[in-house]
């Protein structure tokens, strides 16, 4: 990489860090190209990103962001998973690491809160933003559904009684 490419890479990474809701640091212990491509595809589907970067460039990009404390985790072959949704990147990375021992979760950060490996795993166990929205919508719709069921039940019971008398009379 020449100096211009390095500057562009640092600028792009810095912009990613400023927009991210969470950054997960993973260690690559020999992922194949196919496995890495599969992980990137899963991240993309969840609205997250997975980037392998030179540690020195990533440390420069972290300067001036809330994620500066994770610079200490950047040693060896690491990759960064980021997402706007605070749960998406952690969830995909932890699920992939469970099925593939060549990816190790090192830690991460959510805003200025530093997370260790256990913190990332507990974050991954939380419901995603879309799941929470679905739960809220379900809670909002539930009372109307219950009212409709309560109003409909007496008429249904009456119809079953009349049907039973009609069947007995035949």
Coordinates of C-alpha atoms in Angstrom, one line a residue:
X1 CA 0.0 0.0 0.0
X2 CA 1.3 3.4 -0.8
X3 CA 0.7 6.4 1.5
X4 CA -2.5 7.6 -0.4
X5 CA -4.1 4.2 0.0
X6 CA -3.2 4.1 3.6
X7 CA -4.8 7.5 4.2
X8 CA -8.0 6.4 2.4
X9 CA -8.1 3.2 4.4
X10 CA -7.7 5.1 7.7
X11 CA -10.4 7.7 6.7
X12 CA -12.9 5.0 5.7
X13 CA -12.3 3.0 8.9
X14 CA -12.6 6.2 11.0
X15 CA -16.0 6.9 9.4
X16 CA -17.1 3.4 10.1
X17 CA -16.1 3.7 13.7
X18 CA -17.9 7.0 14.1
X19 CA -21.2 5.5 12.7
X20 CA -21.0 2.1 14.4
X21 CA -23.2 1.1 17.4
X22 CA -20.8 -1.8 18.3
X23 CA -17.4 -3.0 17.3
X24 CA -16.4 -6.6 17.9
X25 CA -12.7 -7.6 17.7
X26 CA -12.1 -11.1 16.4
X27 CA -8.9 -13.1 15.9
X28 CA -8.5 -15.0 12.7
X29 CA -6.8 -18.4 13.4
X30 CA -6.7 -19.6 9.8
X31 CA -10.1 -19.0 8.2
X32 CA -10.2 -20.0 4.6
X33 CA -11.4 -17.6 1.9
X34 CA -14.7 -19.5 1.6
X35 CA -15.3 -19.3 5.4
X36 CA -14.4 -15.7 5.4
X37 CA -16.7 -15.0 2.5
X38 CA -19.5 -16.9 4.2
X39 CA -19.0 -14.8 7.4
X40 CA -19.0 -11.6 5.4
X41 CA -22.3 -12.7 3.7
X42 CA -24.0 -13.4 7.0
X43 CA -22.8 -10.0 8.4
X44 CA -24.1 -8.2 5.3
X45 CA -27.5 -9.9 5.6
X46 CA -27.7 -8.7 9.2
X47 CA -26.7 -5.1 8.3
X48 CA -23.2 -5.5 9.7
X49 CA -19.7 -5.3 8.3
X50 CA -16.6 -7.5 8.7
X51 CA -13.3 -5.9 7.9
X52 CA -9.7 -7.2 8.1
X53 CA -7.3 -4.3 8.5
X54 CA -3.7 -3.7 9.4
X55 CA -3.5 -3.1 13.1
X56 CA -1.5 0.0 12.8
X57 CA -4.0 1.6 10.4
X58 CA -7.0 0.5 12.6
X59 CA -5.3 2.1 15.6
X60 CA -4.9 5.3 13.8
X61 CA -8.5 5.2 12.6
X62 CA -9.7 4.6 16.2
X63 CA -8.1 7.9 17.4
X64 CA -10.8 10.5 18.1
X65 CA -13.7 8.0 18.3
X66 CA -15.5 6.4 21.2
X67 CA -13.8 3.1 20.4
X68 CA -10.3 4.2 21.1
X69 CA -9.9 1.8 24.1
X70 CA -10.1 -1.3 21.9
X71 CA -6.7 -0.3 20.4
X72 CA -5.1 -2.6 23.0
X73 CA -6.9 -5.6 21.6
X74 CA -5.5 -5.1 18.1
X75 CA -2.5 -7.5 18.1
X76 CA -2.0 -10.4 15.8
X77 CA -4.3 -11.3 12.9
X78 CA -7.6 -9.5 13.9
X79 CA -10.7 -8.5 12.1
X80 CA -13.4 -6.0 13.1
X81 CA -17.1 -6.6 12.9
X82 CA -19.2 -3.5 13.1
X83 CA -22.9 -2.6 13.0
X84 CA -25.3 0.2 13.7
X85 CA -27.5 -2.2 15.6
X86 CA -25.7 -2.9 18.9
X87 CA -26.5 -6.6 18.8
X88 CA -26.2 -7.6 15.1
X89 CA -22.4 -7.8 14.7
X90 CA -21.9 -9.5 18.1
X91 CA -24.7 -12.1 17.4
X92 CA -23.3 -13.1 14.0
X93 CA -19.7 -13.2 15.1
X94 CA -20.5 -15.3 18.2
X95 CA -22.7 -17.7 16.2
X96 CA -20.0 -18.2 13.6
X97 CA -17.3 -18.7 16.3
X98 CA -19.4 -21.4 17.9
X99 CA -19.5 -23.4 14.6
X100 CA -15.9 -22.6 13.5
X101 CA -13.0 -22.8 15.9
X102 CA -10.8 -20.7 13.6
X103 CA -12.5 -17.5 14.6
X104 CA -12.0 -16.3 18.2
X105 CA -13.9 -13.5 19.9
X106 CA -11.3 -11.2 21.5
X107 CA -13.6 -8.4 22.8
X108 CA -15.1 -5.2 21.6
X109 CA -16.8 -2.0 22.6
X110 CA -20.3 -0.5 22.5
X111 CA -19.8 3.2 22.4
X112 CA -17.3 4.0 25.1
X113 CA -18.1 0.8 27.1
X114 CA -15.3 -1.7 26.7
X115 CA -16.4 -5.4 26.4
X116 CA -14.4 -8.5 27.1
X117 CA -15.2 -11.8 25.4
X118 CA -17.9 -12.6 28.0
X119 CA -19.4 -9.2 27.4
X120 CA -19.6 -9.7 23.7
X121 CA -21.2 -13.1 24.2
X122 CA -23.8 -11.7 26.6
X123 CA -24.5 -8.9 24.1
X124 CA -25.0 -11.5 21.4
X125 CA -27.6 -13.3 23.5
X126 CA -29.9 -10.2 23.7
X127 CA -32.6 -9.8 21.1
X128 CA -31.8 -7.7 18.1
X129 CA -33.4 -4.3 17.4
X130 CA -35.8 -5.9 14.8
X131 CA -36.8 -8.6 17.3
X132 CA -37.5 -6.0 20.0
X133 CA -39.6 -4.0 17.5
X134 CA -41.6 -7.1 16.7
X135 CA -42.2 -7.8 20.4
X136 CA -43.4 -4.2 20.9
X137 CA -45.8 -4.4 18.0
X138 CA -47.1 -7.8 19.3
X139 CA -47.7 -6.2 22.7
X140 CA -49.5 -3.3 21.1
X141 CA -51.7 -5.5 19.0
X142 CA -52.5 -8.1 21.8
X143 CA -55.2 -6.1 23.6
X144 CA -57.2 -5.6 20.4
X145 CA -56.9 -9.3 19.6
X146 CA -58.1 -10.2 23.0
X147 CA -61.1 -7.8 22.8
X148 CA -62.1 -9.3 19.4
X149 CA -61.8 -12.8 20.9
X150 CA -63.9 -11.9 24.0
X151 CA -66.6 -10.3 21.8
X152 CA -66.7 -13.3 19.4
X153 CA -66.7 -16.1 22.0
X154 CA -70.3 -15.7 23.3
X155 CA -71.7 -15.9 19.8
X156 CA -69.5 -18.9 19.0
X157 CA -70.6 -20.7 22.2
X158 CA -74.3 -20.0 21.3
X159 CA -73.8 -21.4 17.9
X160 CA -72.2 -24.5 19.3
X161 CA -75.1 -25.0 21.7
X162 CA -77.7 -24.6 18.9
X163 CA -75.7 -26.9 16.7
X164 CA -75.6 -29.6 19.5
X165 CA -79.4 -29.3 20.0
X166 CA -79.9 -29.5 16.3
X167 CA -77.7 -32.6 16.0
X168 CA -79.5 -34.3 19.0
X169 CA -82.9 -33.6 17.6
X170 CA -82.2 -35.3 14.3

